[in-house]
Amino acid sequence: MSFEAWVAVHTPRVNAALDQLCPADGSPLREAMRYSLLAGGKRLRPLLCIAAAEAVGSEIAAVLPAACALEMIHTFSLIHDDLPAMDDDDLRRGLPTCHVQYGEALAILAGDALQALAFEIAPTHAVLLARACYQMCAGQAEDLAAEGQDIGLEHLQHIHSRKTGALLCASVVSGALTAPPEARAALTHYGEKIGVAFQIVDDILDVTGDDATLGKPAGSDLKHDKATYPKLVGLDESKRLARRAEQEALAALEPFGTLAEPLREIARYIVERNT
Amino acid sequence: MSFEAWVAVHTPRVNAALDQLCPADGSPLREAMRYSLLAGGKRLRPLLCIAAAEAVGSEIAAVLPAACALEMIHTFSLIHDDLPAMDDDDLRRGLPTCHVQYGEALAILAGDALQALAFEIAPTHAVLLARACYQMCAGQAEDLAAEGQDIGLEHLQHIHSRKTGALLCASVVSGALTAPPEARAALTHYGEKIGVAFQIVDDILDVTGDDATLGKPAGSDLKHDKATYPKLVGLDESKRLARRAEQEALAALEPFGTLAEPLREIARYIVERNT
């Protein structure tokens, strides 16, 4: 199966599961949750979870709740990060952000409720998800504190690894919780490396992308006077570092043979994407 | 042991466990979390959990993580409810609220991180806690939507049962997760009734209390044009309904004999408290 076909099989499956696990109930809160949760998006975290399950020979149906929980946590973080008190963004995935659409109070509660729902549907993954969720909050706090500061590459990498890396890595590991320790360790290494690649490319796209393609305002990092890879090491070196992280991620997948093909394709996609 | 002595034994134990499970790490995020988590408070939810464990003969050490998780979830909800976009309160437990002290961004993240930490430390209670957490968010959303609306007693009770009742009930049940189904059912009934009593008394205190005793502004419901028991049925009838709920709660405890004495005292305290 080509990667495109693989994505075309699993993305609708994830979307259907999300719709079913967070059904409309007539309440404005649920409407706000569904507005952000079902607004599209690449479903990168659920697909990582499913691809990892394939790599270790696990049943995909068994990891689907965890895959959906990851997307709920990701969506909760987007809703809160977009708030006026945080990054103050009006546009997300090409649509008005949750607080623009429903007001700040309901947006805060929709984020809170999505976090709660994630733990309800994937309780066997609670510790893994909770730790990643905590790291994500800590990373966002450090990111805000670093705005306008003159920070170095090491500090930037630390913030990135917590803010986005932790949940991406947890996405991979969550698909392989029942695999042997060596397999989990290799996938953790893969997860860490694609996390690095993801954030470097995110920084690059904030410089080189345009609003329409990104579905959110480009230049947002500049606006917030945030340290980024292109700012610290230049565009060319940023691209080189992203490619190196991709290669390291691919190397970690060697023991899995062809079963890891979707994970390989995702690593490539992360570096080559333009959105 | 008198109830005062019982409280004096278990409250410091809960506080020490909270301090240990959420230790300072030098980060502003953790400082904001600890500011609100360790600001005092009656520790009603942890004490309910411990009292329920006693009633069914469970080890208290085994439920202490759940007891702390309940307080973290409660604190997270207070931090978010106090935000300018929600109830906009400046004072809590006699101190500036989290967002007044640390700014809105860090307050939002401190709440988010406390929810995550709760699930990390009590993963075996994830489903119970997550459901209660969700109800709490849903109740707060309904409460905000009902501001200035002309709602009836049934609607008010529904909001209350979700906003505060669900977590109080989960506090009781969490202490007895390994007990036989009949015991859990009886404790659930008790938990529902003290939830009702708690909220009626909260409404009463908002009318009759003063800022200094409450540690937060009295008259807050009036300010937000919220429906309350005293407003809907008068002060005397509110007191009668609180007493009735207390009696129903006590009746549910009959099968437990003297082991349920702390739970009985907590029910009495909930109705007789002035803060």
XYZ file of C-alpha atoms in Angstrom:
550
model
C 0.000 0.000 0.000
C 1.338 3.472 -0.859
C 1.672 5.956 1.988
C -1.061 8.100 0.451
C -3.380 5.076 0.429
C -2.375 4.242 4.007
C -3.230 7.784 5.131
C -6.481 7.661 3.150
C -7.482 4.487 5.010
C -6.605 5.564 8.532
C -7.454 9.279 8.605
C -11.197 8.721 8.045
C -11.069 5.947 10.635
C -9.603 8.362 13.185
C -12.103 11.059 12.274
C -15.023 8.659 12.627
C -13.745 7.491 16.025
C -13.317 11.089 17.213
C -16.839 11.900 16.108
C -18.153 8.857 17.956
C -16.133 9.388 21.153
C -17.151 13.049 21.357
C -20.691 13.052 19.936
C -22.895 16.138 19.796
C -25.164 16.378 22.848
C -26.858 19.711 22.175
C -24.707 21.612 24.679
C -22.648 24.663 23.687
C -19.624 23.148 25.478
C -19.721 20.030 23.339
C -20.272 22.138 20.239
C -17.126 24.142 21.039
C -15.160 20.934 21.684
C -16.313 19.406 18.390
C -15.698 22.650 16.491
C -11.985 22.462 17.295
C -11.622 18.683 17.435
C -13.305 17.961 14.101
C -11.955 21.025 12.228
C -9.687 18.868 10.131
C -5.995 18.847 10.828
C -3.513 16.258 9.692
C -4.178 13.827 12.578
C -0.419 13.416 12.815
C -0.476 12.133 16.401
C -3.173 9.492 15.855
C -1.425 8.355 12.668
C 1.888 8.045 14.547
C 0.140 5.913 17.158
C -1.401 3.666 14.497
C 1.831 3.421 12.513
C 3.706 2.416 15.680
C 1.089 -0.250 16.404
C 1.631 -1.607 12.877
C 5.393 -1.606 13.355
C 5.147 -3.843 16.431
C 2.288 -5.974 15.094
C -0.397 -4.694 17.494
C -4.088 -4.521 16.668
C -5.028 -1.074 15.429
C -8.512 -1.296 16.961
C -6.848 -1.688 20.370
C -4.907 1.579 20.072
C -7.636 3.652 18.432
C -8.888 5.105 21.763
C -5.338 6.183 22.613
C -4.958 7.637 19.119
C -8.108 9.718 19.665
C -7.026 10.725 23.172
C -3.776 12.089 21.689
C -5.717 14.216 19.223
C -7.969 15.494 22.023
C -4.941 16.516 24.087
C -3.373 18.158 21.056
C -6.596 20.050 20.317
C -6.955 21.129 23.954
C -3.438 22.577 23.812
C -4.175 24.441 20.573
C -7.356 25.967 22.016
C -5.565 27.206 25.142
C -2.414 28.337 23.315
C -4.549 30.446 20.973
C -6.209 32.359 23.844
C -5.665 36.129 24.090
C -3.659 35.697 27.318
C -1.336 33.251 25.514
C -0.409 33.460 21.805
C -3.530 35.476 20.936
C -4.190 33.853 17.555
C -7.439 34.343 15.647
C -6.996 31.743 12.935
C -6.370 27.998 13.185
C -6.697 25.366 10.505
C -8.144 28.112 8.324
C -11.020 28.836 10.714
C -11.612 31.337 13.534
C -10.008 30.002 16.726
C -12.275 28.523 19.389
C -12.386 31.644 21.573
C -13.164 33.855 18.590
C -16.049 31.566 17.692
C -17.428 30.779 21.186
C -15.913 33.303 23.591
C -13.038 32.888 25.992
C -14.914 31.205 28.820
C -16.267 28.395 26.660
C -12.901 28.000 24.922
C -11.102 27.542 28.249
C -13.724 25.004 29.344
C -13.683 23.195 25.982
C -9.922 22.717 26.378
C -10.329 21.519 29.968
C -13.095 19.127 28.975
C -11.106 17.692 26.046
C -8.255 16.900 28.420
C -10.686 15.140 30.760
C -12.322 13.211 27.920
C -8.915 12.018 26.706
C -8.258 10.339 30.050
C -11.731 8.859 30.177
C -11.379 7.119 26.817
C -7.767 5.953 27.250
C -7.311 5.177 30.974
C -4.751 2.437 30.312
C -2.511 5.096 28.769
C -3.131 7.587 31.596
C 0.429 7.839 32.931
C 2.038 8.182 29.499
C -0.497 10.756 28.324
C -0.484 12.682 31.602
C 3.290 13.041 31.568
C 3.300 14.253 27.980
C 0.449 16.622 28.770
C 2.350 18.055 31.718
C 5.511 18.510 29.622
C 3.447 20.308 27.004
C 2.108 22.787 29.578
C 5.571 23.275 31.057
C 7.035 23.856 27.591
C 4.353 26.410 26.736
C 5.064 28.234 30.028
C 8.795 28.286 29.220
C 8.068 29.416 25.674
C 6.034 32.371 26.931
C 8.730 33.248 29.489
C 11.376 33.204 26.740
C 9.537 35.679 24.479
C 11.777 38.667 23.850
C 14.650 36.931 25.662
C 18.002 36.245 24.120
C 18.131 32.446 24.449
C 20.612 29.969 22.980
C 20.072 26.867 20.851
C 20.225 24.491 23.811
C 17.504 26.380 25.670
C 15.383 26.501 22.518
C 15.754 22.752 22.030
C 14.749 22.153 25.631
C 11.576 24.226 25.212
C 10.733 22.485 21.925
C 11.268 19.031 23.342
C 8.722 19.727 26.070
C 6.222 21.856 24.162
C 5.765 19.664 21.089
C 8.291 16.834 21.327
C 6.825 15.124 24.377
C 3.372 14.558 22.881
C 4.757 13.452 19.500
C 7.000 10.945 21.268
C 4.090 9.771 23.441
C 2.055 9.317 20.247
C 4.583 6.815 18.943
C 5.063 5.023 22.264
C 1.302 4.829 22.913
C 0.905 2.617 19.858
C 3.475 0.155 21.199
C 2.778 0.003 24.952
C 2.519 -3.786 24.915
C 5.662 -4.325 22.785
C 8.958 -5.634 24.241
C 11.210 -3.039 25.953
C 13.790 -2.960 23.119
C 11.082 -2.145 20.581
C 9.681 0.571 22.845
C 13.158 2.045 23.336
C 13.789 2.165 19.572
C 10.400 3.807 18.982
C 11.054 6.307 21.773
C 14.286 7.259 19.997
C 12.393 7.610 16.716
C 9.742 9.697 18.493
C 12.304 12.058 19.988
C 13.993 12.618 16.651
C 10.832 13.302 14.667
C 9.860 15.702 17.473
C 13.076 17.636 16.843
C 12.525 17.574 13.076
C 8.902 18.656 13.459
C 9.711 21.748 15.461
C 12.602 22.846 13.265
C 10.347 22.592 10.209
C 7.591 24.461 12.084
C 10.049 27.289 12.712
C 11.126 27.243 9.064
C 7.528 27.328 7.813
C 6.762 30.293 10.042
C 9.401 32.170 7.998
C 8.844 30.711 4.521
C 5.135 29.773 4.553
C 2.087 31.871 3.764
C -1.143 32.230 5.750
C -3.339 30.469 3.207
C -1.225 27.304 3.081
C -0.585 27.188 6.830
C -4.194 27.901 7.815
C -2.804 30.260 10.458
C -0.837 33.501 10.329
C 2.755 33.038 9.159
C 5.334 35.180 10.928
C 3.706 34.506 14.298
C 7.074 33.736 15.922
C 8.481 37.028 14.715
C 5.419 38.858 16.021
C 5.971 37.344 19.477
C 9.742 37.917 19.281
C 10.320 34.202 19.762
C 13.651 32.478 19.332
C 13.543 30.066 16.364
C 15.986 27.816 14.551
C 16.239 30.078 11.477
C 16.903 33.048 13.740
C 19.587 31.257 15.757
C 21.393 29.237 13.086
C 20.060 30.502 9.733
C 17.710 28.877 7.230
C 20.198 26.541 5.533
C 21.591 25.136 8.769
C 18.011 24.704 10.075
C 17.164 22.601 7.021
C 20.321 20.559 7.513
C 19.473 19.910 11.178
C 15.948 18.841 10.244
C 17.329 16.372 7.686
C 19.808 15.026 10.238
C 17.027 14.438 12.781
C 15.043 12.651 10.062
C 18.004 10.386 9.281
C 18.442 9.546 12.971
C 14.737 8.783 13.241
C 14.933 6.470 10.216
C 18.006 4.709 11.625
C 16.061 3.879 14.807
C 13.489 2.033 12.683
C 15.911 -0.477 11.158
C 14.962 -3.405 13.425
C 11.318 -3.191 12.296
C 11.870 -3.871 8.572
C 8.985 -3.214 6.210
C 6.432 -3.081 9.038
C 7.787 0.378 9.883
C 7.215 1.785 6.384
C 4.375 4.120 7.493
C 6.576 5.449 10.324
C 9.355 6.091 7.768
C 6.970 7.916 5.478
C 5.716 10.045 8.357
C 9.295 11.056 9.206
C 9.824 12.084 5.583
C 6.505 13.897 5.489
C 7.371 15.857 8.655
C 10.490 17.269 7.010
C 9.051 17.787 3.513
C 5.629 19.211 4.421
C 4.707 22.768 3.536
C 1.905 23.094 6.100
C -11.191 9.611 68.245
C -13.124 12.891 68.036
C -13.817 14.279 64.583
C -11.541 17.246 65.328
C -8.734 14.838 66.201
C -9.461 12.795 63.044
C -9.240 15.917 60.886
C -6.071 16.994 62.712
C -4.466 13.643 61.880
C -5.434 13.431 58.222
C -5.251 17.039 56.992
C -1.474 17.360 57.587
C -1.038 13.958 55.966
C -2.850 15.177 52.851
C -0.885 18.439 52.830
C 2.418 16.602 53.133
C 1.461 14.266 50.289
C 0.411 17.188 48.072
C 3.718 18.917 48.784
C 5.603 15.743 47.910
C 3.597 14.915 44.763
C 3.942 18.467 43.431
C 7.393 19.527 44.683
C 9.005 22.863 43.828
C 11.283 22.560 40.777
C 12.328 26.179 40.370
C 9.945 26.831 37.464
C 7.338 29.614 37.543
C 4.692 27.103 36.388
C 5.299 24.850 39.371
C 5.358 27.870 41.662
C 1.923 28.935 40.394
C 0.594 25.386 40.804
C 1.897 25.156 44.359
C 0.656 28.651 45.202
C -2.928 27.578 44.611
C -2.609 23.928 45.629
C -0.928 24.575 48.972
C -2.843 27.750 49.866
C -4.745 25.959 52.589
C -8.350 25.065 52.031
C -10.361 22.538 53.957
C -9.192 19.513 51.932
C -12.808 18.368 51.921
C -12.416 16.091 48.887
C -9.299 14.267 50.136
C -10.922 13.860 53.571
C -14.051 12.420 51.961
C -11.887 9.941 50.080
C -10.039 8.915 53.245
C -13.236 8.703 55.308
C -14.804 6.469 52.642
C -11.731 4.219 52.685
C -12.126 3.909 56.462
C -15.813 3.099 56.123
C -15.088 0.117 53.868
C -11.921 -0.950 55.712
C -9.438 0.001 52.955
C -5.846 1.076 53.584
C -5.586 4.855 53.694
C -2.087 4.818 52.210
C -3.551 3.119 49.125
C -6.065 5.912 48.478
C -3.799 8.851 49.327
C -2.734 9.409 45.682
C -6.397 9.516 44.646
C -7.131 11.878 47.554
C -4.404 14.225 46.299
C -5.550 13.919 42.692
C -9.024 15.055 43.782
C -7.568 18.158 45.443
C -5.503 18.896 42.320
C -8.602 18.682 40.137
C -10.527 20.864 42.573
C -7.715 23.442 42.616
C -7.470 23.413 38.816
C -11.188 24.174 38.603
C -10.886 27.034 41.102
C -7.984 28.599 39.186
C -9.871 28.487 35.889
C -13.230 29.532 37.382
C -11.583 32.613 38.908
C -10.203 33.820 35.534
C -11.408 37.182 34.175
C -13.221 35.436 31.305
C -15.138 33.272 33.814
C -16.169 34.430 37.311
C -13.465 37.139 37.438
C -12.628 36.777 41.136
C -9.568 38.390 42.715
C -9.623 36.705 46.093
C -9.558 33.021 47.008
C -8.821 31.421 50.376
C -7.940 34.906 51.591
C -5.198 35.376 48.987
C -4.982 36.967 45.527
C -6.233 34.463 42.939
C -3.677 32.675 40.771
C -4.082 34.945 37.739
C -3.777 38.074 39.904
C -0.547 36.711 41.355
C 1.030 35.164 38.227
C -0.847 36.537 35.230
C -3.537 34.901 33.130
C -1.301 32.792 30.904
C 0.470 31.063 33.765
C -2.828 30.615 35.642
C -4.412 28.853 32.657
C -1.354 26.612 32.309
C -1.167 25.926 36.062
C -4.751 24.679 35.933
C -4.055 22.548 32.864
C -0.923 21.109 34.461
C -2.710 20.305 37.733
C -5.308 18.326 35.788
C -2.525 16.410 34.022
C -0.645 15.759 37.267
C -3.809 14.388 38.876
C -4.062 11.689 36.206
C -0.381 10.889 36.447
C -0.511 10.222 40.180
C -3.842 8.358 40.234
C -4.034 6.421 36.933
C -6.064 3.590 38.453
C -8.806 6.142 39.176
C -8.573 7.733 35.725
C -12.072 6.910 34.480
C -13.826 7.989 37.685
C -11.827 11.208 37.955
C -12.088 12.015 34.252
C -15.879 11.669 34.277
C -16.183 13.904 37.331
C -13.798 16.399 35.773
C -15.835 16.502 32.601
C -19.082 17.007 34.533
C -17.456 19.848 36.439
C -16.496 21.621 33.199
C -19.952 21.011 31.745
C -21.596 22.353 34.912
C -19.452 25.479 34.870
C -20.376 26.060 31.213
C -24.081 25.679 32.061
C -23.661 27.953 35.073
C -22.152 30.701 32.922
C -24.882 30.269 30.319
C -27.553 30.584 33.024
C -26.235 33.922 34.356
C -28.984 36.512 34.139
C -31.437 33.817 33.015
C -34.682 33.024 34.769
C -34.116 29.367 35.609
C -36.149 27.055 37.845
C -35.125 24.879 40.783
C -34.765 21.734 38.684
C -32.391 23.428 36.259
C -30.407 24.866 39.181
C -30.117 21.434 40.779
C -28.929 19.972 37.493
C -26.185 22.609 37.187
C -25.146 22.109 40.812
C -24.989 18.348 40.527
C -22.564 18.639 37.636
C -20.529 21.650 38.751
C -19.778 20.605 42.323
C -21.745 17.429 43.035
C -19.908 15.167 40.601
C -16.448 15.712 42.094
C -17.717 15.450 45.687
C -19.420 12.167 44.817
C -16.290 10.929 43.032
C -14.292 11.837 46.143
C -16.372 9.441 48.213
C -16.416 6.678 45.605
C -12.673 6.966 44.951
C -11.977 5.885 48.525
C -14.017 2.742 48.047
C -13.192 1.579 44.503
C -12.249 -1.921 45.682
C -15.315 -2.339 47.954
C -18.263 -4.595 47.052
C -20.884 -3.103 44.704
C -23.531 -2.630 47.447
C -21.083 -0.619 49.552
C -20.139 1.494 46.547
C -23.800 2.086 45.720
C -24.556 3.227 49.275
C -21.543 5.555 49.251
C -22.555 6.934 45.865
C -25.954 7.782 47.344
C -24.265 9.451 50.317
C -21.972 11.357 47.937
C -24.882 12.636 45.863
C -26.725 13.891 48.918
C -23.780 15.687 50.500
C -23.198 17.267 47.093
C -26.709 18.686 47.191
C -26.287 19.865 50.794
C -22.911 21.402 50.001
C -24.194 23.537 47.175
C -27.309 24.733 49.014
C -25.121 25.823 51.936
C -22.701 27.495 49.520
C -25.608 29.503 48.123
C -26.753 30.374 51.655
C -23.271 31.489 52.723
C -22.984 33.728 49.680
C -25.970 35.622 51.113
C -25.265 35.429 54.870
C -21.442 35.211 55.013
C -18.855 37.978 55.046
C -15.682 38.290 52.957
C -13.269 37.792 55.852
C -14.788 34.506 56.985
C -15.297 33.159 53.468
C -11.834 34.184 52.227
C -13.542 35.289 49.016
C -16.076 38.002 48.206
C -19.560 37.287 49.574
C -22.436 38.279 47.315
C -20.621 36.937 44.260
C -23.747 35.112 43.034
C -25.744 38.325 43.229
C -23.030 40.206 41.342
C -23.206 37.639 38.531
C -26.999 37.537 38.643
C -26.906 33.810 39.333
C -29.884 31.720 40.364
C -29.442 30.387 43.907
C -31.483 28.380 46.375
C -32.233 31.384 48.628
C -33.364 33.372 45.593
C -35.605 30.584 44.291
C -37.111 29.191 47.516
C -36.103 31.622 50.287
C -33.566 31.287 53.086
C -35.639 29.169 55.489
C -36.673 26.640 52.869
C -33.055 26.466 51.648
C -31.907 25.572 55.168
C -34.645 22.944 55.412
C -33.586 21.385 52.083
C -29.954 21.298 53.205
C -30.942 19.508 56.406
C -33.063 17.042 54.455
C -30.162 16.218 52.140
C -27.945 15.719 55.203
C -30.478 13.301 56.708
C -30.666 11.316 53.472
C -26.872 11.179 53.354
C -26.726 9.897 56.929
C -29.390 7.279 56.205
C -27.237 5.872 53.374
C -24.446 5.244 55.881
C -26.409 2.932 58.170
C -24.878 -0.326 56.876
C -21.380 0.859 57.780
C -21.887 1.254 61.537
C -19.246 3.109 63.519
C -16.674 2.859 60.711
C -18.608 5.583 58.899
C -18.398 8.042 61.780
C -15.988 10.408 59.946
C -18.318 10.406 56.918
C -21.236 11.285 59.230
C -19.293 14.119 60.798
C -18.361 15.452 57.374
C -22.041 15.509 56.365
C -22.834 17.480 59.539
C -19.917 19.799 58.965
C -21.025 20.527 55.397
C -24.389 21.782 56.622
C -23.179 23.586 59.748
C -20.031 25.252 58.341
C -19.794 29.033 58.085
C -17.028 29.062 55.480
